[in-house]
mmCIF file of C-alpha atoms in Angstrom:
data_model
loop_
_atom_site.group_PDB
_atom_site.id
_atom_site.type_symbol
_atom_site.label_atom_id
_atom_site.label_comp_id
_atom_site.label_asym_id
_atom_site.label_seq_id
_atom_site.Cartn_x
_atom_site.Cartn_y
_atom_site.Cartn_z
ATOM 1 C CA MET A 1 -15.869 28.535 24.201
ATOM 2 C CA PRO A 2 -12.241 29.317 23.313
ATOM 3 C CA ASP A 3 -11.307 30.274 19.770
ATOM 4 C CA LEU A 4 -10.576 27.258 17.605
ATOM 5 C CA PRO A 5 -6.883 27.145 16.607
ATOM 6 C CA PHE A 6 -6.181 26.829 12.880
ATOM 7 C CA PRO A 7 -4.678 24.674 11.633
ATOM 8 C CA LEU A 8 -5.757 22.168 14.265
ATOM 9 C CA PRO A 9 -2.796 20.382 15.896
ATOM 10 C CA ILE A 10 -3.051 16.713 14.980
ATOM 11 C CA THR A 11 -2.526 15.637 18.591
ATOM 12 C CA SER A 12 -4.966 18.076 20.114
ATOM 13 C CA GLY A 13 -8.342 17.326 21.620
ATOM 14 C CA TRP A 14 -9.792 19.798 19.133
ATOM 15 C CA ALA A 15 -8.456 17.737 16.230
ATOM 16 C CA LEU A 16 -10.001 14.532 17.532
ATOM 17 C CA ALA A 17 -13.298 16.213 18.350
ATOM 18 C CA GLY A 18 -13.345 17.944 14.986
ATOM 19 C CA ALA A 19 -12.808 14.804 12.886
ATOM 20 C CA GLY A 20 -15.466 12.412 11.679
ATOM 21 C CA ALA A 21 -13.210 9.404 12.090
ATOM 22 C CA ALA A 22 -9.946 8.368 13.717
ATOM 23 C CA LEU A 23 -7.310 6.267 11.945
ATOM 24 C CA GLU A 24 -4.696 4.468 14.055
ATOM 25 C CA ILE A 25 -1.632 3.118 12.234
ATOM 26 C CA ASP A 26 0.381 0.446 14.011
ATOM 27 C CA LEU A 27 4.043 0.952 13.079
ATOM 28 C CA ASP A 28 5.116 -2.002 15.217
ATOM 29 C CA ALA A 29 2.852 -4.280 13.172
ATOM 30 C CA ILE A 30 4.341 -2.965 9.914
ATOM 31 C CA ALA A 31 7.833 -3.714 11.226
ATOM 32 C CA ALA A 32 6.748 -7.187 12.354
ATOM 33 C CA ASN A 33 5.285 -7.906 8.926
ATOM 34 C CA TYR A 34 8.547 -6.865 7.287
ATOM 35 C CA ARG A 35 10.525 -9.185 9.540
ATOM 36 C CA LEU A 36 8.170 -12.085 8.805
ATOM 37 C CA LEU A 37 8.520 -11.557 5.050
ATOM 38 C CA ASP A 38 12.270 -11.114 5.333
ATOM 39 C CA ALA A 39 12.528 -14.422 7.197
ATOM 40 C CA ARG A 40 10.594 -16.237 4.455
ATOM 41 C CA THR A 41 12.918 -15.151 1.664
ATOM 42 C CA GLY A 42 16.128 -16.909 2.629
ATOM 43 C CA ALA A 43 19.189 -15.198 1.204
ATOM 44 C CA ALA A 44 17.176 -12.896 -1.050
ATOM 45 C CA THR A 45 17.158 -9.204 -0.192
ATOM 46 C CA CYS A 46 13.776 -8.083 1.127
ATOM 47 C CA ALA A 47 13.022 -4.602 -0.177
ATOM 48 C CA ALA A 48 10.011 -2.477 0.815
ATOM 49 C CA VAL A 49 7.475 -0.834 -1.476
ATOM 50 C CA VAL A 50 6.346 2.537 -0.114
ATOM 51 C CA LYS A 51 4.684 3.968 -3.224
ATOM 52 C CA ALA A 52 1.386 5.850 -2.928
ATOM 53 C CA ASP A 53 2.581 7.362 0.361
ATOM 54 C CA ALA A 54 3.199 3.890 1.820
ATOM 55 C CA TYR A 55 -0.197 2.704 0.613
ATOM 56 C CA GLY A 56 -1.834 5.730 2.175
ATOM 57 C CA LEU A 57 -0.304 5.307 5.630
ATOM 58 C CA GLY A 58 2.428 7.963 5.420
ATOM 59 C CA ALA A 59 5.798 7.155 3.865
ATOM 60 C CA ASP A 60 7.568 9.693 6.079
ATOM 61 C CA ARG A 61 6.526 7.684 9.158
ATOM 62 C CA VAL A 62 6.556 4.179 7.676
ATOM 63 C CA ALA A 63 9.867 4.141 5.772
ATOM 64 C CA PRO A 64 12.109 4.879 8.796
ATOM 65 C CA VAL A 65 10.410 2.055 10.702
ATOM 66 C CA LEU A 66 10.972 -0.343 7.804
ATOM 67 C CA GLU A 67 14.591 0.756 7.583
ATOM 68 C CA GLN A 68 15.089 0.092 11.277
ATOM 69 C CA ALA A 69 13.542 -3.357 10.748
ATOM 70 C CA GLY A 70 16.161 -4.076 8.108
ATOM 71 C CA ALA A 71 15.035 -2.645 4.772
ATOM 72 C CA GLY A 72 17.817 -1.060 2.758
ATOM 73 C CA VAL A 73 16.060 -1.000 -0.623
ATOM 74 C CA PHE A 74 12.825 0.869 -1.335
ATOM 75 C CA PHE A 75 10.515 1.120 -4.331
ATOM 76 C CA VAL A 76 8.225 3.988 -5.314
ATOM 77 C CA ALA A 77 6.246 4.547 -8.500
ATOM 78 C CA HIS A 78 7.012 8.145 -9.451
ATOM 79 C CA LEU A 79 10.026 10.429 -9.402
ATOM 80 C CA GLU A 80 8.296 12.899 -7.075
ATOM 81 C CA GLU A 81 7.644 10.092 -4.579
ATOM 82 C CA GLY A 82 11.333 9.257 -4.607
ATOM 83 C CA ILE A 83 12.322 12.873 -4.022
ATOM 84 C CA ARG A 84 9.913 13.097 -1.081
ATOM 85 C CA LEU A 85 11.149 9.823 0.386
ATOM 86 C CA ARG A 86 14.886 10.511 0.173
ATOM 87 C CA PRO A 87 15.174 12.714 3.347
ATOM 88 C CA HIS A 88 13.415 10.066 5.454
ATOM 89 C CA VAL A 89 15.851 7.181 4.851
ATOM 90 C CA ALA A 90 19.598 6.812 5.143
ATOM 91 C CA PRO A 91 21.799 8.236 2.360
ATOM 92 C CA THR A 92 22.939 4.668 1.674
ATOM 93 C CA ALA A 93 19.389 3.386 1.113
ATOM 94 C CA ARG A 94 18.602 2.559 -2.500
ATOM 95 C CA ILE A 95 15.367 3.989 -3.875
ATOM 96 C CA PHE A 96 14.133 2.541 -7.172
ATOM 97 C CA VAL A 97 11.539 4.501 -9.177
ATOM 98 C CA LEU A 98 9.327 2.003 -10.984
ATOM 99 C CA HIS A 99 8.055 4.248 -13.765
ATOM 100 C CA GLY A 100 11.552 5.287 -14.729
ATOM 101 C CA PRO A 101 12.678 8.664 -16.051
ATOM 102 C CA MET A 102 10.355 10.728 -18.179
ATOM 103 C CA PRO A 103 12.266 12.658 -20.885
ATOM 104 C CA GLY A 104 14.184 15.555 -19.357
ATOM 105 C CA THR A 105 14.036 14.302 -15.766
ATOM 106 C CA GLU A 106 17.214 12.213 -15.771
ATOM 107 C CA ALA A 107 19.293 14.819 -13.915
ATOM 108 C CA LEU A 108 16.798 14.819 -11.037
ATOM 109 C CA PHE A 109 17.462 11.126 -10.454
ATOM 110 C CA THR A 110 21.170 11.673 -9.950
ATOM 111 C CA ARG A 111 20.630 14.851 -7.937
ATOM 112 C CA HIS A 112 18.464 12.980 -5.420
ATOM 113 C CA ALA A 113 20.336 9.649 -5.561
ATOM 114 C CA LEU A 114 17.423 7.746 -7.080
ATOM 115 C CA LEU A 115 17.674 4.680 -9.305
ATOM 116 C CA PRO A 116 15.404 4.525 -12.342
ATOM 117 C CA VAL A 117 13.722 1.337 -13.489
ATOM 118 C CA LEU A 118 14.162 1.417 -17.264
ATOM 119 C CA ASN A 119 11.059 0.016 -18.954
ATOM 120 C CA SER A 120 11.538 0.841 -22.642
ATOM 121 C CA MET A 121 14.227 1.318 -25.238
ATOM 122 C CA GLU A 122 13.487 5.053 -25.123
ATOM 123 C CA GLN A 123 14.234 5.150 -21.384
ATOM 124 C CA VAL A 124 17.386 3.092 -21.948
ATOM 125 C CA ALA A 125 18.533 5.588 -24.582
ATOM 126 C CA GLY A 126 17.730 8.562 -22.357
ATOM 127 C CA TRP A 127 19.638 7.135 -19.401
ATOM 128 C CA ARG A 128 22.588 6.206 -21.627
ATOM 129 C CA ALA A 129 22.726 9.771 -22.956
ATOM 130 C CA HIS A 130 22.607 11.116 -19.403
ATOM 131 C CA ALA A 131 25.498 8.845 -18.422
ATOM 132 C CA THR A 132 27.484 10.027 -21.429
ATOM 133 C CA GLN A 133 26.930 13.635 -20.389
ATOM 134 C CA ALA A 134 27.923 12.809 -16.796
ATOM 135 C CA GLN A 135 31.013 10.991 -18.094
ATOM 136 C CA LYS A 136 30.492 8.038 -15.784
ATOM 137 C CA ALA A 137 28.402 4.903 -15.504
ATOM 138 C CA LEU A 138 25.070 5.464 -13.771
ATOM 139 C CA PRO A 139 23.055 2.829 -11.866
ATOM 140 C CA ALA A 140 19.638 1.644 -13.023
ATOM 141 C CA ALA A 141 17.355 -1.388 -13.075
ATOM 142 C CA LEU A 142 16.068 -3.027 -16.231
ATOM 143 C CA GLN A 143 12.484 -4.280 -16.224
ATOM 144 C CA VAL A 144 11.436 -6.974 -18.687
ATOM 145 C CA ASP A 145 7.886 -7.885 -19.657
ATOM 146 C CA THR A 146 7.460 -11.599 -18.934
ATOM 147 C CA GLY A 147 3.776 -11.738 -19.784
ATOM 148 C CA MET A 148 1.794 -9.026 -17.996
ATOM 149 C CA SER A 149 1.941 -6.617 -20.964
ATOM 150 C CA ARG A 150 2.170 -3.612 -18.701
ATOM 151 C CA PHE A 151 5.741 -2.378 -18.137
ATOM 152 C CA GLY A 152 9.089 -3.583 -19.344
ATOM 153 C CA LEU A 153 11.312 -4.426 -22.262
ATOM 154 C CA SER A 154 9.861 -6.920 -24.727
ATOM 155 C CA GLU A 155 11.592 -10.092 -25.829
ATOM 156 C CA ALA A 156 12.478 -8.302 -29.055
ATOM 157 C CA ASP A 157 13.996 -5.424 -27.054
ATOM 158 C CA VAL A 158 16.063 -7.857 -25.002
ATOM 159 C CA ALA A 159 17.263 -9.555 -28.178
ATOM 160 C CA THR A 160 18.327 -6.163 -29.556
ATOM 161 C CA LEU A 161 20.250 -5.330 -26.379
ATOM 162 C CA ALA A 162 21.902 -8.754 -26.400
ATOM 163 C CA GLN A 163 22.975 -8.321 -30.034
ATOM 164 C CA THR A 164 24.143 -4.722 -29.525
ATOM 165 C CA PRO A 165 25.612 -4.440 -26.006
ATOM 166 C CA ALA A 166 26.796 -0.890 -26.747
ATOM 167 C CA LEU A 167 23.169 0.236 -26.298
ATOM 168 C CA LEU A 168 23.750 -0.261 -22.580
ATOM 169 C CA ASP A 169 27.042 1.623 -22.451
ATOM 170 C CA GLY A 170 27.203 3.829 -19.368
ATOM 171 C CA ILE A 171 24.373 1.941 -17.618
ATOM 172 C CA ASP A 172 25.410 0.126 -14.451
ATOM 173 C CA THR A 173 22.716 -2.548 -14.246
ATOM 174 C CA LYS A 174 21.899 -3.082 -10.576
ATOM 175 C CA LEU A 175 18.790 -5.237 -11.034
ATOM 176 C CA VAL A 176 16.835 -7.110 -13.717
ATOM 177 C CA MET A 177 13.211 -7.389 -12.699
ATOM 178 C CA SER A 178 9.714 -8.309 -13.786
ATOM 179 C CA HIS A 179 6.281 -8.562 -12.172
ATOM 180 C CA LEU A 180 3.889 -11.476 -11.694
ATOM 181 C CA ALA A 181 0.352 -11.052 -13.002
ATOM 182 C CA CYS A 182 -1.322 -13.912 -11.102
ATOM 183 C CA ALA A 183 0.696 -14.415 -7.919
ATOM 184 C CA ASP A 184 -2.433 -14.238 -5.741
ATOM 185 C CA THR A 185 -3.707 -17.427 -7.421
ATOM 186 C CA PRO A 186 -0.880 -19.896 -6.697
ATOM 187 C CA GLU A 187 -2.259 -22.610 -8.952
ATOM 188 C CA ASN A 188 -2.234 -20.376 -12.044
ATOM 189 C CA PRO A 189 0.241 -21.738 -14.651
ATOM 190 C CA ALA A 190 1.099 -18.168 -15.661
ATOM 191 C CA ASN A 191 3.286 -17.911 -12.556
ATOM 192 C CA ALA A 192 5.700 -20.637 -13.663
ATOM 193 C CA MET A 193 5.621 -19.327 -17.228
ATOM 194 C CA GLN A 194 6.687 -15.851 -16.084
ATOM 195 C CA ARG A 195 9.341 -17.283 -13.774
ATOM 196 C CA ASP A 196 10.899 -19.268 -16.602
ATOM 197 C CA ARG A 197 10.651 -16.362 -19.015
ATOM 198 C CA LEU A 198 12.479 -14.083 -16.560
ATOM 199 C CA ARG A 199 15.303 -16.615 -16.337
ATOM 200 C CA ALA A 200 15.608 -16.746 -20.111
ATOM 201 C CA MET A 201 15.410 -12.978 -20.670
ATOM 202 C CA ALA A 202 17.653 -11.971 -17.754
ATOM 203 C CA ALA A 203 20.332 -14.417 -18.896
ATOM 204 C CA ARG A 204 20.739 -12.336 -22.077
ATOM 205 C CA LEU A 205 21.259 -9.075 -20.165
ATOM 206 C CA PRO A 206 24.229 -7.853 -18.128
ATOM 207 C CA ALA A 207 24.946 -9.856 -14.995
ATOM 208 C CA ALA A 208 22.889 -8.455 -12.112
ATOM 209 C CA PRO A 209 20.551 -9.633 -9.335
ATOM 210 C CA TRP A 210 17.099 -10.778 -10.481
ATOM 211 C CA ALA A 211 13.701 -9.911 -8.973
ATOM 212 C CA LEU A 212 10.206 -11.157 -9.762
ATOM 213 C CA SER A 213 8.061 -11.383 -6.638
ATOM 214 C CA ALA A 214 6.076 -8.730 -4.834
ATOM 215 C CA SER A 215 3.901 -9.593 -1.812
ATOM 216 C CA SER A 216 1.942 -12.584 -3.091
ATOM 217 C CA GLY A 217 4.867 -13.971 -5.052
ATOM 218 C CA ILE A 218 6.859 -14.419 -1.852
ATOM 219 C CA PHE A 219 4.343 -17.076 -0.796
ATOM 220 C CA LEU A 220 4.818 -19.052 -4.018
ATOM 221 C CA GLY A 221 8.066 -20.367 -2.577
ATOM 222 C CA PRO A 222 11.831 -20.094 -3.027
ATOM 223 C CA ASP A 223 11.711 -20.673 -6.797
ATOM 224 C CA TYR A 224 10.167 -17.212 -7.090
ATOM 225 C CA HIS A 225 12.438 -15.314 -4.711
ATOM 226 C CA PHE A 226 15.566 -15.025 -6.881
ATOM 227 C CA ASN A 227 17.885 -12.322 -5.460
ATOM 228 C CA LEU A 228 15.368 -9.728 -4.311
ATOM 229 C CA VAL A 229 11.682 -9.542 -3.373
ATOM 230 C CA ARG A 230 9.714 -6.339 -3.069
ATOM 231 C CA PRO A 231 6.646 -6.658 -0.806
ATOM 232 C CA GLY A 232 4.169 -3.820 -0.629
ATOM 233 C CA ALA A 233 0.624 -4.766 0.371
ATOM 234 C CA ALA A 234 1.799 -7.525 2.701
ATOM 235 C CA LEU A 235 3.770 -5.001 4.755
ATOM 236 C CA TYR A 236 0.477 -3.286 5.520
ATOM 237 C CA GLY A 237 -1.337 -6.460 6.551
ATOM 238 C CA LEU A 238 -3.192 -7.417 3.371
ATOM 239 C CA ALA A 239 -3.637 -11.129 2.722
ATOM 240 C CA PRO A 240 -1.257 -12.524 0.064
ATOM 241 C CA ASN A 241 -4.009 -14.773 -1.338
ATOM 242 C CA ALA A 242 -7.489 -16.024 -0.549
ATOM 243 C CA GLN A 243 -6.500 -19.689 -0.348
ATOM 244 C CA THR A 244 -4.575 -19.685 2.938
ATOM 245 C CA PRO A 245 -4.931 -17.929 6.319
ATOM 246 C CA ASN A 246 -3.377 -14.482 6.440
ATOM 247 C CA PRO A 247 -0.118 -14.709 8.458
ATOM 248 C CA LEU A 248 0.338 -10.935 8.584
ATOM 249 C CA ARG A 249 -0.603 -8.560 11.357
ATOM 250 C CA PRO A 250 -3.285 -5.920 10.758
ATOM 251 C CA THR A 251 -1.798 -2.449 10.700
ATOM 252 C CA VAL A 252 -4.752 -0.047 10.806
ATOM 253 C CA ARG A 253 -7.832 0.592 12.890
ATOM 254 C CA LEU A 254 -10.470 3.006 11.636
ATOM 255 C CA ARG A 255 -13.124 4.296 14.016
ATOM 256 C CA ALA A 256 -15.983 6.526 12.880
ATOM 257 C CA ARG A 257 -17.666 9.028 15.160
ATOM 258 C CA ILE A 258 -21.340 8.584 16.045
ATOM 259 C CA VAL A 259 -22.710 11.979 14.997
ATOM 260 C CA GLN A 260 -26.416 11.395 15.618
ATOM 261 C CA ARG A 261 -28.856 8.701 16.791
ATOM 262 C CA ARG A 262 -32.541 8.490 16.113
ATOM 263 C CA ALA A 263 -35.534 6.184 16.261
ATOM 264 C CA ILE A 264 -37.561 5.675 13.090
ATOM 265 C CA ALA A 265 -40.956 4.107 12.464
ATOM 266 C CA ALA A 266 -41.937 1.316 10.117
ATOM 267 C CA GLY A 267 -41.870 2.489 6.501
ATOM 268 C CA ASN A 268 -39.301 5.226 6.997
ATOM 269 C CA GLY A 269 -36.548 5.312 4.397
ATOM 270 C CA VAL A 270 -32.850 5.975 4.971
ATOM 271 C CA GLY A 271 -30.371 7.918 2.833
ATOM 272 C CA TYR A 272 -30.329 9.101 -0.773
ATOM 273 C CA GLY A 273 -32.900 7.357 -2.911
ATOM 274 C CA LEU A 274 -34.501 5.892 0.231
ATOM 275 C CA THR A 275 -33.123 2.546 -0.905
ATOM 276 C CA TRP A 276 -33.612 0.975 2.539
ATOM 277 C CA ARG A 277 -36.880 1.120 4.470
ATOM 278 C CA ALA A 278 -37.613 -0.031 7.983
ATOM 279 C CA THR A 279 -40.036 -2.945 8.305
ATOM 280 C CA GLY A 280 -40.657 -2.014 11.927
ATOM 281 C CA PRO A 281 -39.499 0.481 14.545
ATOM 282 C CA ARG A 282 -35.694 0.764 14.416
ATOM 283 C CA ARG A 283 -32.925 2.640 16.143
ATOM 284 C CA ILE A 284 -30.247 3.923 13.786
ATOM 285 C CA ALA A 285 -27.046 5.966 14.011
ATOM 286 C CA THR A 286 -25.350 8.289 11.535
ATOM 287 C CA LEU A 287 -21.548 8.115 11.403
ATOM 288 C CA GLY A 288 -19.125 10.848 10.342
ATOM 289 C CA ILE A 289 -17.484 8.928 7.490
ATOM 290 C CA GLY A 290 -18.348 8.655 3.808
ATOM 291 C CA TYR A 291 -17.008 8.169 0.339
ATOM 292 C CA ALA A 292 -15.036 11.429 0.498
ATOM 293 C CA ASP A 293 -12.975 9.637 3.145
ATOM 294 C CA GLY A 294 -12.367 6.678 0.855
ATOM 295 C CA PHE A 295 -15.144 4.568 2.389
ATOM 296 C CA LEU A 296 -16.474 3.378 -0.944
ATOM 297 C CA ARG A 297 -20.163 3.656 -1.888
ATOM 298 C CA SER A 298 -20.017 0.133 -3.280
ATOM 299 C CA GLY A 299 -19.441 -1.138 0.251
ATOM 300 C CA ALA A 300 -22.938 -0.274 1.441
ATOM 301 C CA GLN A 301 -24.595 -3.566 0.522
ATOM 302 C CA GLY A 302 -23.377 -6.171 2.972
ATOM 303 C CA GLY A 303 -21.090 -3.737 4.763
ATOM 304 C CA CYS A 304 -21.141 -3.043 8.459
ATOM 305 C CA ALA A 305 -19.487 -1.406 11.430
ATOM 306 C CA TRP A 306 -18.828 -2.961 14.824
ATOM 307 C CA LEU A 307 -19.373 -1.701 18.350
ATOM 308 C CA GLY A 308 -17.672 -4.214 20.600
ATOM 309 C CA ASP A 309 -19.410 -7.518 19.880
ATOM 310 C CA TYR A 310 -22.355 -5.888 18.106
ATOM 311 C CA ARG A 311 -22.482 -5.932 14.307
ATOM 312 C CA LEU A 312 -24.044 -2.769 12.851
ATOM 313 C CA PRO A 313 -25.243 -3.288 9.246
ATOM 314 C CA ILE A 314 -24.973 -0.316 6.900
ATOM 315 C CA LEU A 315 -28.387 1.022 5.912
ATOM 316 C CA GLY A 316 -29.032 2.618 2.510
ATOM 317 C CA ARG A 317 -26.397 4.418 0.509
ATOM 318 C CA ILE A 318 -23.091 5.741 1.777
ATOM 319 C CA SER A 319 -23.034 9.538 1.459
ATOM 320 C CA MET A 320 -20.084 11.858 0.882
ATOM 321 C CA ASP A 321 -19.574 12.584 4.581
ATOM 322 C CA SER A 322 -21.777 10.109 6.408
ATOM 323 C CA THR A 323 -22.904 6.508 6.699
ATOM 324 C CA THR A 324 -25.977 5.213 8.521
ATOM 325 C CA VAL A 325 -25.955 1.960 10.506
ATOM 326 C CA ASP A 326 -28.511 -0.141 12.361
ATOM 327 C CA VAL A 327 -28.012 -0.027 16.142
ATOM 328 C CA ASN A 328 -31.345 -1.608 17.073
ATOM 329 C CA ASP A 329 -29.748 -4.588 18.825
ATOM 330 C CA VAL A 330 -27.309 -2.514 20.878
ATOM 331 C CA PRO A 331 -28.374 -1.767 24.471
ATOM 332 C CA GLU A 332 -28.968 1.919 25.127
ATOM 333 C CA SER A 333 -26.416 1.868 27.940
ATOM 334 C CA VAL A 334 -23.724 0.704 25.490
ATOM 335 C CA LEU A 335 -24.700 3.355 22.957
ATOM 336 C CA ASP A 336 -24.776 6.088 25.561
ATOM 337 C CA ALA A 337 -21.160 5.314 26.466
ATOM 338 C CA ALA A 338 -19.948 5.069 22.854
ATOM 339 C CA THR A 339 -18.486 7.888 20.756
ATOM 340 C CA HIS A 340 -16.980 5.802 17.904
ATOM 341 C CA VAL A 341 -17.575 2.491 16.147
ATOM 342 C CA ASP A 342 -15.079 0.335 14.259
ATOM 343 C CA MET A 343 -15.157 0.474 10.456
ATOM 344 C CA ILE A 344 -11.845 -1.415 10.259
ATOM 345 C CA GLY A 345 -10.724 -3.178 13.382
ATOM 346 C CA PRO A 346 -10.496 -6.422 15.325
ATOM 347 C CA ARG A 347 -13.671 -7.866 13.808
ATOM 348 C CA ARG A 348 -13.426 -6.440 10.283
ATOM 349 C CA SER A 349 -10.180 -6.373 8.341
ATOM 350 C CA VAL A 350 -9.223 -4.240 5.360
ATOM 351 C CA ASP A 351 -9.734 -7.330 3.199
ATOM 352 C CA ASP A 352 -13.251 -7.781 4.658
ATOM 353 C CA VAL A 353 -14.113 -4.183 3.761
ATOM 354 C CA ALA A 354 -12.745 -4.755 0.269
ATOM 355 C CA HIS A 355 -14.809 -7.911 -0.166
ATOM 356 C CA ASP A 356 -17.999 -6.054 0.764
ATOM 357 C CA ALA A 357 -17.133 -3.268 -1.687
ATOM 358 C CA GLY A 358 -16.312 -5.664 -4.528
ATOM 359 C CA THR A 359 -12.693 -4.530 -4.701
ATOM 360 C CA ILE A 360 -9.279 -5.368 -3.224
ATOM 361 C CA GLY A 361 -7.561 -4.295 -0.025
ATOM 362 C CA TYR A 362 -5.033 -2.241 -2.004
ATOM 363 C CA GLU A 363 -7.785 0.114 -3.146
ATOM 364 C CA VAL A 364 -9.309 0.402 0.318
ATOM 365 C CA LEU A 365 -5.984 1.312 1.951
ATOM 366 C CA THR A 366 -4.835 3.771 -0.701
ATOM 367 C CA ALA A 367 -8.254 5.441 -0.781
ATOM 368 C CA LEU A 368 -8.320 6.274 2.933
ATOM 369 C CA GLY A 369 -8.731 10.021 3.074
ATOM 370 C CA SER A 370 -6.932 12.939 4.654
ATOM 371 C CA ARG A 371 -9.740 14.085 6.975
ATOM 372 C CA PHE A 372 -9.149 11.446 9.610
ATOM 373 C CA HIS A 373 -7.552 12.224 12.951
ATOM 374 C CA ARG A 374 -4.389 10.126 12.465
ATOM 375 C CA THR A 375 -2.309 8.617 15.218
ATOM 376 C CA TYR A 376 0.716 6.327 15.007
ATOM 377 C CA ARG A 377 1.323 3.583 17.514
ATOM 378 C CA GLN A 378 4.883 2.484 18.200
ATOM 379 C CA ALA A 379 6.174 0.850 21.356
ATOM 380 C CA VAL A 380 9.828 1.723 20.743
ATOM 381 C CA ALA A 381 10.883 4.659 18.602
ATOM 382 C CA CYS A 382 13.430 4.112 15.835
ATOM 383 C CA ASP A 383 17.024 4.931 16.610
ATOM 384 C CA ALA A 384 19.337 6.533 14.099
ATOM 385 C CA SER A 385 21.129 3.353 12.979
ATOM 386 C CA PRO A 386 19.230 0.874 10.788
ATOM 387 C CA ARG A 387 19.548 -2.820 11.607
ATOM 388 C CA GLN A 388 21.939 -4.657 9.305
ATOM 389 C CA ASN A 389 20.007 -6.428 6.561
ATOM 390 C CA LYS A 390 21.063 -9.298 4.306
ATOM 391 C CA ALA A 391 23.475 -8.569 1.507
ATOM 392 C CA SER A 392 21.708 -5.930 -0.528
ATOM 393 C CA VAL A 393 21.465 -5.496 -4.288
#
């Protein structure tokens, strides 16, 4: 056997053979989802949220595809994410950092052409001082809290800024934004309350485009689009709500390697704690994926894998590096030919996995680990010139 090369090239046969699971990311589907969302928003600018490494799928690969599809505005959560993203999009692309500048980091924003989202009076004061030192107006967004009690300027803060406009001297307000708490439940009256509160609060601030809706908010209709929307989860195929069919294309397929097969007798237990026992002779398979790969332990009960048209229920507890499934109903000839089974795929979406684990698709996607053999599927590579988008903020 030849010596194993280290580190393993991601495209090599060694890398695939050495991984417990293979994750395929469909860049064409991500681009198609962006275009669908963009088409739904009328004249509003459709930004793209690529925080958390593009929801775990690789911002360095995803952002250029979104830019080619028309995105000219991006959102990340942290300053470091913005710095990492900047080389992968055009110099003209606007990158907003949702958590704003921590004290002492203001100069890094200007150095890397990043726009802070100012969430507090302290951040407003820090950015104003930085602009004074730079001797020029500096761009930023203002976030207002319309009812989620998470980020943003309070109504009292907005009143103070309205009464003392000099507090915003040197701040070039590019966007006034807020965030919906209940957009995934369209009938919730909190949505309209937050919409109306944004109108009232933003009207007291400097003239600028307004933004309220992320992924689910887009599907509440034009009254929630304002001047800019910022989808994240929807770009990656997650359903905007549970009330209507998901119009978005799935973007990932996760296949776990079959590491071992065995036959067990009636009464034999499986996994830690022996929480599942066979009531008769069974054939089972152990897969090379576990909670260290982001395949959550809570997904064991009711969870499954798929091999073609065969559903493979998870047996017992999910371990750190392995999961055991029931293959009793699968013909031996099918098993003999198989090397992998689908954990996420044509018959089981990210949202299905989340439902079984008692969580949401966001957590499933962002938890997917780094040990997978990753491949990216794209029919046509991006060229160097992004498609012209709508008028941007």
